[in-house]
Structure formats: structure tokens, C-alpha cells
């Protein structure tokens, strides 16, 4: 079977985890997990591990890639956002249920204990949340580039402070009035 990213490289059988084999690409470092094998592994392994939050990601991950076709059944694969602070997507085949992971993605998921949650990740519930998170991050980046990081931090603080006040409207009126002493 050929690598869906490199196209011509032949995939080699390897071990991705205890009791989990994958087909690995020696060129791009990607891994193909057959659908049935993953579900079997999840059943043996269980998926009760608590998610580890706030792990800083230091692994070198691949750049977001182009759409790819399933190496097994040639279906165009669907990209699923991981979210939870991880900004990459996984490719999933709706036909054979196989999963493609770019280099280091399994390791990044494992560090957060998300590697046993891929079945949940492929649900619309998870995806809605991940897209909301990605949109928020894009908005934060826009505000930072518009205001600068320091001013963005300051205005966020003021916003939070205003939200704690019962007379928020009055305070806002004072703030935006060109001459609040001319009344
Ligand atoms: Zn490859
Ligand atoms: Zn497939």
C-alpha cells in the first residue's frame, strides 16, 4: 500500500503502540491505522484515561496538508479537528474507517491522553466544539494583530472588570462620551 501523502512511497508495517500496529511511511513519518484495528485496540486498552490539559506541545508536527485519498479504498478522506489546544486535524475514511496520522500526531495525542478518544473525536459534538475553539483562536490572533498584545491584554482586563459591575451601561457611557463633563 502506498503513502497517501507521498503517493509513491510504500508503507511498512510497524508498531505504533502496545498491541497496535500501523503502516508507517519511511519518508514523511505518517501512519495509517486500519479502522478495525483501532477499534479493537480501544476495546482492549479502554478509553478511561483522563485527559491531560495544558501540556505544551514541543513535537515537530507536519504543516496542515491537502486533502488526501484513503490508501485502502480511495475515498476522499475527511479532516477532523483535534481541538483541545492541539491545532492539527486527523484524516478519517468514512468508507473503511481507517485513520491517517501525520508524523508525531499519535505522540502528540498520547501526551494528552487523547489517543484513545478518536472515536469521540469523529462525532459532530466534538467537531462543533473544536471548530468553535479554532474560531476563537483566530479572533484572538486578529485582536492581537490589531491592538498589539499589551493593549489586547489591557482591554480584555477592562472588559472583564466591566462585566463584574451592575452599572456597566453607565460606565460604558462615561467611557465613550467625548466630553463626559458637559452634561
Ligand atoms: Zn509519506
Ligand atoms: Zn478507506
mmCIF file with all atom_site columns, C-alpha atoms and ligand atoms in Angstrom:
data_model
loop_
_atom_site.group_PDB
_atom_site.id
_atom_site.type_symbol
_atom_site.label_atom_id
_atom_site.label_alt_id
_atom_site.label_comp_id
_atom_site.label_asym_id
_atom_site.label_entity_id
_atom_site.label_seq_id
_atom_site.pdbx_PDB_ins_code
_atom_site.Cartn_x
_atom_site.Cartn_y
_atom_site.Cartn_z
_atom_site.occupancy
_atom_site.B_iso_or_equiv
_atom_site.pdbx_formal_charge
_atom_site.auth_seq_id
_atom_site.auth_comp_id
_atom_site.auth_asym_id
_atom_site.auth_atom_id
_atom_site.pdbx_PDB_model_num
ATOM   1   C  CA  . UNK A 1 1   ? 0.000   0.000  0.000  1.00 0.00 ? 1   UNK A CA  1
ATOM   2   C  CA  . UNK A 1 2   ? 1.310   3.451  -0.898 1.00 0.00 ? 2   UNK A CA  1
ATOM   3   C  CA  . UNK A 1 3   ? 1.536   6.520  1.331  1.00 0.00 ? 3   UNK A CA  1
ATOM   4   C  CA  . UNK A 1 4   ? -1.492  8.790  0.679  1.00 0.00 ? 4   UNK A CA  1
ATOM   5   C  CA  . UNK A 1 5   ? 0.708   11.881 1.173  1.00 0.00 ? 5   UNK A CA  1
ATOM   6   C  CA  . UNK A 1 6   ? 3.924   10.921 -0.656 1.00 0.00 ? 6   UNK A CA  1
ATOM   7   C  CA  . UNK A 1 7   ? 1.944   8.908  -3.265 1.00 0.00 ? 7   UNK A CA  1
ATOM   8   C  CA  . UNK A 1 8   ? 4.796   6.636  -4.404 1.00 0.00 ? 8   UNK A CA  1
ATOM   9   C  CA  . UNK A 1 9   ? 6.365   5.519  -1.106 1.00 0.00 ? 9   UNK A CA  1
ATOM   10  C  CA  . UNK A 1 10  ? 5.429   2.024  0.036  1.00 0.00 ? 10  UNK A CA  1
ATOM   11  C  CA  . UNK A 1 11  ? 4.089   1.825  3.616  1.00 0.00 ? 11  UNK A CA  1
ATOM   12  C  CA  . UNK A 1 12  ? 5.847   -0.505 6.069  1.00 0.00 ? 12  UNK A CA  1
ATOM   13  C  CA  . UNK A 1 13  ? 4.175   -2.420 8.905  1.00 0.00 ? 13  UNK A CA  1
ATOM   14  C  CA  . UNK A 1 14  ? 5.249   -1.116 12.279 1.00 0.00 ? 14  UNK A CA  1
ATOM   15  C  CA  . UNK A 1 15  ? 4.145   -0.910 15.872 1.00 0.00 ? 15  UNK A CA  1
ATOM   16  C  CA  . UNK A 1 16  ? 2.512   2.341  16.892 1.00 0.00 ? 16  UNK A CA  1
ATOM   17  C  CA  . UNK A 1 17  ? 1.668   1.326  20.431 1.00 0.00 ? 17  UNK A CA  1
ATOM   18  C  CA  . UNK A 1 18  ? 1.306   -1.717 22.672 1.00 0.00 ? 18  UNK A CA  1
ATOM   19  C  CA  . UNK A 1 19  ? -0.993  -4.077 20.693 1.00 0.00 ? 19  UNK A CA  1
ATOM   20  C  CA  . UNK A 1 20  ? -1.478  -1.552 17.903 1.00 0.00 ? 20  UNK A CA  1
ATOM   21  C  CA  . UNK A 1 21  ? 0.155   -1.934 14.529 1.00 0.00 ? 21  UNK A CA  1
ATOM   22  C  CA  . UNK A 1 22  ? 0.184   0.709  11.844 1.00 0.00 ? 22  UNK A CA  1
ATOM   23  C  CA  . UNK A 1 23  ? 1.535   1.110  8.356  1.00 0.00 ? 23  UNK A CA  1
ATOM   24  C  CA  . UNK A 1 24  ? 4.286   3.663  8.516  1.00 0.00 ? 24  UNK A CA  1
ATOM   25  C  CA  . UNK A 1 25  ? 5.716   5.867  5.769  1.00 0.00 ? 25  UNK A CA  1
ATOM   26  C  CA  . UNK A 1 26  ? 9.532   5.990  5.966  1.00 0.00 ? 26  UNK A CA  1
ATOM   27  C  CA  . UNK A 1 27  ? 9.541   9.276  4.007  1.00 0.00 ? 27  UNK A CA  1
ATOM   28  C  CA  . UNK A 1 28  ? 7.002   11.541 5.733  1.00 0.00 ? 28  UNK A CA  1
ATOM   29  C  CA  . UNK A 1 29  ? 6.669   9.622  9.020  1.00 0.00 ? 29  UNK A CA  1
ATOM   30  C  CA  . UNK A 1 30  ? 2.892   9.330  8.672  1.00 0.00 ? 30  UNK A CA  1
ATOM   31  C  CA  . UNK A 1 31  ? 0.923   6.349  9.997  1.00 0.00 ? 31  UNK A CA  1
ATOM   32  C  CA  . UNK A 1 32  ? -2.064  4.503  8.609  1.00 0.00 ? 32  UNK A CA  1
ATOM   33  C  CA  . UNK A 1 33  ? -4.246  2.719  11.169 1.00 0.00 ? 33  UNK A CA  1
ATOM   34  C  CA  . UNK A 1 34  ? -6.853  0.311  9.846  1.00 0.00 ? 34  UNK A CA  1
ATOM   35  C  CA  . UNK A 1 35  ? -10.299 1.071  11.256 1.00 0.00 ? 35  UNK A CA  1
ATOM   36  C  CA  . UNK A 1 36  ? -10.941 -2.397 12.678 1.00 0.00 ? 36  UNK A CA  1
ATOM   37  C  CA  . UNK A 1 37  ? -7.526  -2.482 14.341 1.00 0.00 ? 37  UNK A CA  1
ATOM   38  C  CA  . UNK A 1 38  ? -8.053  0.804  16.080 1.00 0.00 ? 38  UNK A CA  1
ATOM   39  C  CA  . UNK A 1 39  ? -11.476 -0.160 17.462 1.00 0.00 ? 39  UNK A CA  1
ATOM   40  C  CA  . UNK A 1 40  ? -10.067 -3.458 18.642 1.00 0.00 ? 40  UNK A CA  1
ATOM   41  C  CA  . UNK A 1 41  ? -7.200  -1.677 20.364 1.00 0.00 ? 41  UNK A CA  1
ATOM   42  C  CA  . UNK A 1 42  ? -9.601  0.781  22.055 1.00 0.00 ? 42  UNK A CA  1
ATOM   43  C  CA  . UNK A 1 43  ? -11.647 -2.129 23.376 1.00 0.00 ? 43  UNK A CA  1
ATOM   44  C  CA  . UNK A 1 44  ? -8.583  -3.799 24.866 1.00 0.00 ? 44  UNK A CA  1
ATOM   45  C  CA  . UNK A 1 45  ? -6.998  -0.616 26.072 1.00 0.00 ? 45  UNK A CA  1
ATOM   46  C  CA  . UNK A 1 46  ? -10.153 1.154  27.265 1.00 0.00 ? 46  UNK A CA  1
ATOM   47  C  CA  . UNK A 1 47  ? -10.594 4.895  26.933 1.00 0.00 ? 47  UNK A CA  1
ATOM   48  C  CA  . UNK A 1 48  ? -10.894 5.888  30.556 1.00 0.00 ? 48  UNK A CA  1
ATOM   49  C  CA  . UNK A 1 49  ? -7.589  7.719  30.774 1.00 0.00 ? 49  UNK A CA  1
ATOM   50  C  CA  . UNK A 1 50  ? -8.206  11.256 31.948 1.00 0.00 ? 50  UNK A CA  1
ATOM   51  C  CA  . UNK A 1 51  ? -7.302  13.979 29.517 1.00 0.00 ? 51  UNK A CA  1
ATOM   52  C  CA  . UNK A 1 52  ? -4.115  15.822 30.376 1.00 0.00 ? 52  UNK A CA  1
ATOM   53  C  CA  . UNK A 1 53  ? -4.638  19.507 29.804 1.00 0.00 ? 53  UNK A CA  1
ATOM   54  C  CA  . UNK A 1 54  ? -2.158  22.294 29.344 1.00 0.00 ? 54  UNK A CA  1
ATOM   55  C  CA  . UNK A 1 55  ? 0.722   20.190 28.072 1.00 0.00 ? 55  UNK A CA  1
ATOM   56  C  CA  . UNK A 1 56  ? 2.867   22.445 25.915 1.00 0.00 ? 56  UNK A CA  1
ATOM   57  C  CA  . UNK A 1 57  ? 3.354   20.919 22.507 1.00 0.00 ? 57  UNK A CA  1
ATOM   58  C  CA  . UNK A 1 58  ? 7.019   20.703 21.553 1.00 0.00 ? 58  UNK A CA  1
ATOM   59  C  CA  . UNK A 1 59  ? 6.895   17.903 18.961 1.00 0.00 ? 59  UNK A CA  1
ATOM   60  C  CA  . UNK A 1 60  ? 7.575   18.863 15.380 1.00 0.00 ? 60  UNK A CA  1
ATOM   61  C  CA  . UNK A 1 61  ? 4.294   18.401 13.546 1.00 0.00 ? 61  UNK A CA  1
ATOM   62  C  CA  . UNK A 1 62  ? 3.559   18.474 9.832  1.00 0.00 ? 62  UNK A CA  1
ATOM   63  C  CA  . UNK A 1 63  ? 2.077   21.573 8.222  1.00 0.00 ? 63  UNK A CA  1
ATOM   64  C  CA  . UNK A 1 64  ? -1.677  21.356 7.594  1.00 0.00 ? 64  UNK A CA  1
ATOM   65  C  CA  . UNK A 1 65  ? -1.907  19.269 4.451  1.00 0.00 ? 65  UNK A CA  1
ATOM   66  C  CA  . UNK A 1 66  ? -4.024  18.997 1.339  1.00 0.00 ? 66  UNK A CA  1
ATOM   67  C  CA  . UNK A 1 67  ? -6.994  16.635 1.162  1.00 0.00 ? 67  UNK A CA  1
ATOM   68  C  CA  . UNK A 1 68  ? -5.841  13.046 0.767  1.00 0.00 ? 68  UNK A CA  1
ATOM   69  C  CA  . UNK A 1 69  ? -7.423  9.872  -0.551 1.00 0.00 ? 69  UNK A CA  1
ATOM   70  C  CA  . UNK A 1 70  ? -7.740  6.695  1.502  1.00 0.00 ? 70  UNK A CA  1
ATOM   71  C  CA  . UNK A 1 71  ? -4.819  4.385  0.675  1.00 0.00 ? 71  UNK A CA  1
ATOM   72  C  CA  . UNK A 1 72  ? -7.131  1.415  1.061  1.00 0.00 ? 72  UNK A CA  1
ATOM   73  C  CA  . UNK A 1 73  ? -10.400 2.242  -0.677 1.00 0.00 ? 73  UNK A CA  1
ATOM   74  C  CA  . UNK A 1 74  ? -9.526  5.524  -2.491 1.00 0.00 ? 74  UNK A CA  1
ATOM   75  C  CA  . UNK A 1 75  ? -12.320 7.521  -0.849 1.00 0.00 ? 75  UNK A CA  1
ATOM   76  C  CA  . UNK A 1 76  ? -11.517 11.194 -0.279 1.00 0.00 ? 76  UNK A CA  1
ATOM   77  C  CA  . UNK A 1 77  ? -10.782 11.335 3.433  1.00 0.00 ? 77  UNK A CA  1
ATOM   78  C  CA  . UNK A 1 78  ? -12.468 13.779 5.822  1.00 0.00 ? 78  UNK A CA  1
ATOM   79  C  CA  . UNK A 1 79  ? -10.412 16.067 8.041  1.00 0.00 ? 79  UNK A CA  1
ATOM   80  C  CA  . UNK A 1 80  ? -11.369 16.220 11.721 1.00 0.00 ? 80  UNK A CA  1
ATOM   81  C  CA  . UNK A 1 81  ? -10.033 18.933 14.008 1.00 0.00 ? 81  UNK A CA  1
ATOM   82  C  CA  . UNK A 1 82  ? -8.475  17.624 17.211 1.00 0.00 ? 82  UNK A CA  1
ATOM   83  C  CA  . UNK A 1 83  ? -9.002  20.803 19.223 1.00 0.00 ? 83  UNK A CA  1
ATOM   84  C  CA  . UNK A 1 84  ? -8.347  20.925 22.978 1.00 0.00 ? 84  UNK A CA  1
ATOM   85  C  CA  . UNK A 1 85  ? -5.377  23.168 22.317 1.00 0.00 ? 85  UNK A CA  1
ATOM   86  C  CA  . UNK A 1 86  ? -3.993  20.946 19.544 1.00 0.00 ? 86  UNK A CA  1
ATOM   87  C  CA  . UNK A 1 87  ? -4.298  22.658 16.188 1.00 0.00 ? 87  UNK A CA  1
ATOM   88  C  CA  . UNK A 1 88  ? -3.913  19.758 13.759 1.00 0.00 ? 88  UNK A CA  1
ATOM   89  C  CA  . UNK A 1 89  ? -6.513  17.611 12.005 1.00 0.00 ? 89  UNK A CA  1
ATOM   90  C  CA  . UNK A 1 90  ? -6.763  13.861 11.521 1.00 0.00 ? 90  UNK A CA  1
ATOM   91  C  CA  . UNK A 1 91  ? -7.845  12.267 8.263  1.00 0.00 ? 91  UNK A CA  1
ATOM   92  C  CA  . UNK A 1 92  ? -10.579 9.673  8.586  1.00 0.00 ? 92  UNK A CA  1
ATOM   93  C  CA  . UNK A 1 93  ? -12.035 7.441  5.882  1.00 0.00 ? 93  UNK A CA  1
ATOM   94  C  CA  . UNK A 1 94  ? -15.808 7.124  6.073  1.00 0.00 ? 94  UNK A CA  1
ATOM   95  C  CA  . UNK A 1 95  ? -15.624 4.002  3.925  1.00 0.00 ? 95  UNK A CA  1
ATOM   96  C  CA  . UNK A 1 96  ? -13.198 1.661  5.702  1.00 0.00 ? 96  UNK A CA  1
ATOM   97  C  CA  . UNK A 1 97  ? -12.953 3.770  8.932  1.00 0.00 ? 97  UNK A CA  1
ATOM   98  C  CA  . UNK A 1 98  ? -9.169  3.944  8.596  1.00 0.00 ? 98  UNK A CA  1
ATOM   99  C  CA  . UNK A 1 99  ? -7.220  6.810  10.154 1.00 0.00 ? 99  UNK A CA  1
ATOM   100 C  CA  . UNK A 1 100 ? -4.247  8.688  8.766  1.00 0.00 ? 100 UNK A CA  1
ATOM   101 C  CA  . UNK A 1 101 ? -1.932  10.481 11.179 1.00 0.00 ? 101 UNK A CA  1
ATOM   102 C  CA  . UNK A 1 102 ? 0.906   12.717 10.063 1.00 0.00 ? 102 UNK A CA  1
ATOM   103 C  CA  . UNK A 1 103 ? 4.276   12.417 11.773 1.00 0.00 ? 103 UNK A CA  1
ATOM   104 C  CA  . UNK A 1 104 ? 4.256   12.818 15.561 1.00 0.00 ? 104 UNK A CA  1
ATOM   105 C  CA  . UNK A 1 105 ? 0.479   13.251 15.722 1.00 0.00 ? 105 UNK A CA  1
ATOM   106 C  CA  . UNK A 1 106 ? -0.022  9.970  17.581 1.00 0.00 ? 106 UNK A CA  1
ATOM   107 C  CA  . UNK A 1 107 ? 2.669   11.031 20.062 1.00 0.00 ? 107 UNK A CA  1
ATOM   108 C  CA  . UNK A 1 108 ? 1.059   14.460 20.499 1.00 0.00 ? 108 UNK A CA  1
ATOM   109 C  CA  . UNK A 1 109 ? -2.341  12.847 21.122 1.00 0.00 ? 109 UNK A CA  1
ATOM   110 C  CA  . UNK A 1 110 ? -0.818  10.338 23.518 1.00 0.00 ? 110 UNK A CA  1
ATOM   111 C  CA  . UNK A 1 111 ? 0.853   13.050 25.574 1.00 0.00 ? 111 UNK A CA  1
ATOM   112 C  CA  . UNK A 1 112 ? -2.615  14.432 26.224 1.00 0.00 ? 112 UNK A CA  1
ATOM   113 C  CA  . UNK A 1 113 ? -4.288  11.025 26.602 1.00 0.00 ? 113 UNK A CA  1
ATOM   114 C  CA  . UNK A 1 114 ? -6.439  11.801 23.585 1.00 0.00 ? 114 UNK A CA  1
ATOM   115 C  CA  . UNK A 1 115 ? -5.126  8.866  21.531 1.00 0.00 ? 115 UNK A CA  1
ATOM   116 C  CA  . UNK A 1 116 ? -7.874  6.620  22.920 1.00 0.00 ? 116 UNK A CA  1
ATOM   117 C  CA  . UNK A 1 117 ? -10.626 9.141  22.108 1.00 0.00 ? 117 UNK A CA  1
ATOM   118 C  CA  . UNK A 1 118 ? -10.514 9.158  18.317 1.00 0.00 ? 118 UNK A CA  1
ATOM   119 C  CA  . UNK A 1 119 ? -13.983 7.585  18.121 1.00 0.00 ? 119 UNK A CA  1
ATOM   120 C  CA  . UNK A 1 120 ? -15.371 10.561 20.077 1.00 0.00 ? 120 UNK A CA  1
ATOM   121 C  CA  . UNK A 1 121 ? -13.300 12.985 18.020 1.00 0.00 ? 121 UNK A CA  1
ATOM   122 C  CA  . UNK A 1 122 ? -15.083 11.895 14.843 1.00 0.00 ? 122 UNK A CA  1
ATOM   123 C  CA  . UNK A 1 123 ? -18.504 12.940 16.211 1.00 0.00 ? 123 UNK A CA  1
ATOM   124 C  CA  . UNK A 1 124 ? -20.274 16.188 15.325 1.00 0.00 ? 124 UNK A CA  1
ATOM   125 C  CA  . UNK A 1 125 ? -20.439 17.080 19.027 1.00 0.00 ? 125 UNK A CA  1
ATOM   126 C  CA  . UNK A 1 126 ? -16.635 17.097 19.319 1.00 0.00 ? 126 UNK A CA  1
ATOM   127 C  CA  . UNK A 1 127 ? -16.227 18.792 15.947 1.00 0.00 ? 127 UNK A CA  1
ATOM   128 C  CA  . UNK A 1 128 ? -18.610 21.654 16.803 1.00 0.00 ? 128 UNK A CA  1
ATOM   129 C  CA  . UNK A 1 129 ? -16.592 22.340 19.935 1.00 0.00 ? 129 UNK A CA  1
ATOM   130 C  CA  . UNK A 1 130 ? -13.245 22.085 18.119 1.00 0.00 ? 130 UNK A CA  1
ATOM   131 C  CA  . UNK A 1 131 ? -14.412 24.479 15.393 1.00 0.00 ? 131 UNK A CA  1
ATOM   132 C  CA  . UNK A 1 132 ? -15.671 26.948 17.991 1.00 0.00 ? 132 UNK A CA  1
ATOM   133 C  CA  . UNK A 1 133 ? -12.278 26.774 19.690 1.00 0.00 ? 133 UNK A CA  1
ATOM   134 C  CA  . UNK A 1 134 ? -10.425 27.274 16.390 1.00 0.00 ? 134 UNK A CA  1
ATOM   135 C  CA  . UNK A 1 135 ? -12.617 30.281 15.543 1.00 0.00 ? 135 UNK A CA  1
ATOM   136 C  CA  . UNK A 1 136 ? -11.956 31.835 18.945 1.00 0.00 ? 136 UNK A CA  1
ATOM   137 C  CA  . UNK A 1 137 ? -8.234  31.396 18.432 1.00 0.00 ? 137 UNK A CA  1
ATOM   138 C  CA  . UNK A 1 138 ? -8.440  33.105 15.026 1.00 0.00 ? 138 UNK A CA  1
ATOM   139 C  CA  . UNK A 1 139 ? -10.338 36.020 16.592 1.00 0.00 ? 139 UNK A CA  1
ATOM   140 C  CA  . UNK A 1 140 ? -7.733  36.352 19.364 1.00 0.00 ? 140 UNK A CA  1
ATOM   141 C  CA  . UNK A 1 141 ? -4.983  36.468 16.723 1.00 0.00 ? 141 UNK A CA  1
ATOM   142 C  CA  . UNK A 1 142 ? -6.881  39.186 14.838 1.00 0.00 ? 142 UNK A CA  1
ATOM   143 C  CA  . UNK A 1 143 ? -7.313  41.289 18.002 1.00 0.00 ? 143 UNK A CA  1
ATOM   144 C  CA  . UNK A 1 144 ? -3.657  40.886 18.930 1.00 0.00 ? 144 UNK A CA  1
ATOM   145 C  CA  . UNK A 1 145 ? -2.500  41.975 15.477 1.00 0.00 ? 145 UNK A CA  1
ATOM   146 C  CA  . UNK A 1 146 ? -4.956  44.894 15.539 1.00 0.00 ? 146 UNK A CA  1
ATOM   147 C  CA  . UNK A 1 147 ? -4.333  46.167 19.087 1.00 0.00 ? 147 UNK A CA  1
ATOM   148 C  CA  . UNK A 1 148 ? -0.952  44.717 19.962 1.00 0.00 ? 148 UNK A CA  1
ATOM   149 C  CA  . UNK A 1 149 ? -0.557  42.078 22.683 1.00 0.00 ? 149 UNK A CA  1
ATOM   150 C  CA  . UNK A 1 150 ? -0.255  44.571 25.567 1.00 0.00 ? 150 UNK A CA  1
ATOM   151 C  CA  . UNK A 1 151 ? -3.311  46.627 24.648 1.00 0.00 ? 151 UNK A CA  1
ATOM   152 C  CA  . UNK A 1 152 ? -5.299  43.476 23.945 1.00 0.00 ? 152 UNK A CA  1
ATOM   153 C  CA  . UNK A 1 153 ? -4.442  42.221 27.437 1.00 0.00 ? 153 UNK A CA  1
ATOM   154 C  CA  . UNK A 1 154 ? -5.486  45.562 28.915 1.00 0.00 ? 154 UNK A CA  1
ATOM   155 C  CA  . UNK A 1 155 ? -8.796  45.848 27.075 1.00 0.00 ? 155 UNK A CA  1
ATOM   156 C  CA  . UNK A 1 156 ? -9.621  42.267 27.990 1.00 0.00 ? 156 UNK A CA  1
ATOM   157 C  CA  . UNK A 1 157 ? -8.985  43.137 31.623 1.00 0.00 ? 157 UNK A CA  1
ATOM   158 C  CA  . UNK A 1 158 ? -11.260 46.208 31.362 1.00 0.00 ? 158 UNK A CA  1
ATOM   159 C  CA  . UNK A 1 159 ? -13.951 44.144 29.662 1.00 0.00 ? 159 UNK A CA  1
ATOM   160 C  CA  . UNK A 1 160 ? -13.795 41.582 32.436 1.00 0.00 ? 160 UNK A CA  1
ATOM   161 C  CA  . UNK A 1 161 ? -13.938 44.347 35.055 1.00 0.00 ? 161 UNK A CA  1
ATOM   162 C  CA  . UNK A 1 162 ? -16.959 45.971 33.337 1.00 0.00 ? 162 UNK A CA  1
ATOM   163 C  CA  . UNK A 1 163 ? -18.717 42.594 33.346 1.00 0.00 ? 163 UNK A CA  1
ATOM   164 C  CA  . UNK A 1 164 ? -18.485 42.434 37.132 1.00 0.00 ? 164 UNK A CA  1
ATOM   165 C  CA  . UNK A 1 165 ? -20.298 45.778 37.523 1.00 0.00 ? 165 UNK A CA  1
ATOM   166 C  CA  . UNK A 1 166 ? -24.054 46.162 37.835 1.00 0.00 ? 166 UNK A CA  1
ATOM   167 C  CA  . UNK A 1 167 ? -23.879 49.703 36.365 1.00 0.00 ? 167 UNK A CA  1
ATOM   168 C  CA  . UNK A 1 168 ? -21.916 48.559 33.328 1.00 0.00 ? 168 UNK A CA  1
ATOM   169 C  CA  . UNK A 1 169 ? -24.032 50.650 30.915 1.00 0.00 ? 169 UNK A CA  1
ATOM   170 C  CA  . UNK A 1 170 ? -23.298 53.855 32.830 1.00 0.00 ? 170 UNK A CA  1
ATOM   171 C  CA  . UNK A 1 171 ? -19.593 53.103 32.948 1.00 0.00 ? 171 UNK A CA  1
ATOM   172 C  CA  . UNK A 1 172 ? -19.577 52.391 29.214 1.00 0.00 ? 172 UNK A CA  1
ATOM   173 C  CA  . UNK A 1 173 ? -21.405 55.671 28.533 1.00 0.00 ? 173 UNK A CA  1
ATOM   174 C  CA  . UNK A 1 174 ? -18.803 57.545 30.548 1.00 0.00 ? 174 UNK A CA  1
ATOM   175 C  CA  . UNK A 1 175 ? -16.031 55.795 28.669 1.00 0.00 ? 175 UNK A CA  1
ATOM   176 C  CA  . UNK A 1 176 ? -17.363 56.554 25.199 1.00 0.00 ? 176 UNK A CA  1
ATOM   177 C  CA  . UNK A 1 177 ? -18.681 60.058 25.844 1.00 0.00 ? 177 UNK A CA  1
ATOM   178 C  CA  . UNK A 1 178 ? -16.483 62.636 24.064 1.00 0.00 ? 178 UNK A CA  1
ATOM   179 C  CA  . UNK A 1 179 ? -16.962 65.076 26.935 1.00 0.00 ? 179 UNK A CA  1
ATOM   180 C  CA  . UNK A 1 180 ? -18.476 63.374 29.975 1.00 0.00 ? 180 UNK A CA  1
ATOM   181 C  CA  . UNK A 1 181 ? -18.360 66.690 31.953 1.00 0.00 ? 181 UNK A CA  1
ATOM   182 C  CA  . UNK A 1 182 ? -20.512 68.669 29.535 1.00 0.00 ? 182 UNK A CA  1
ATOM   183 C  CA  . UNK A 1 183 ? -23.845 67.286 30.738 1.00 0.00 ? 183 UNK A CA  1
HETATM 184 ZN ZN1 . LIG B 2 .   ? 4.655   9.508  3.197  1.00 0.00 ? 1   LIG B ZN1 1
HETATM 185 ZN ZN1 . LIG B 2 .   ? -10.910 3.754  3.246  1.00 0.00 ? 2   LIG B ZN1 1
#
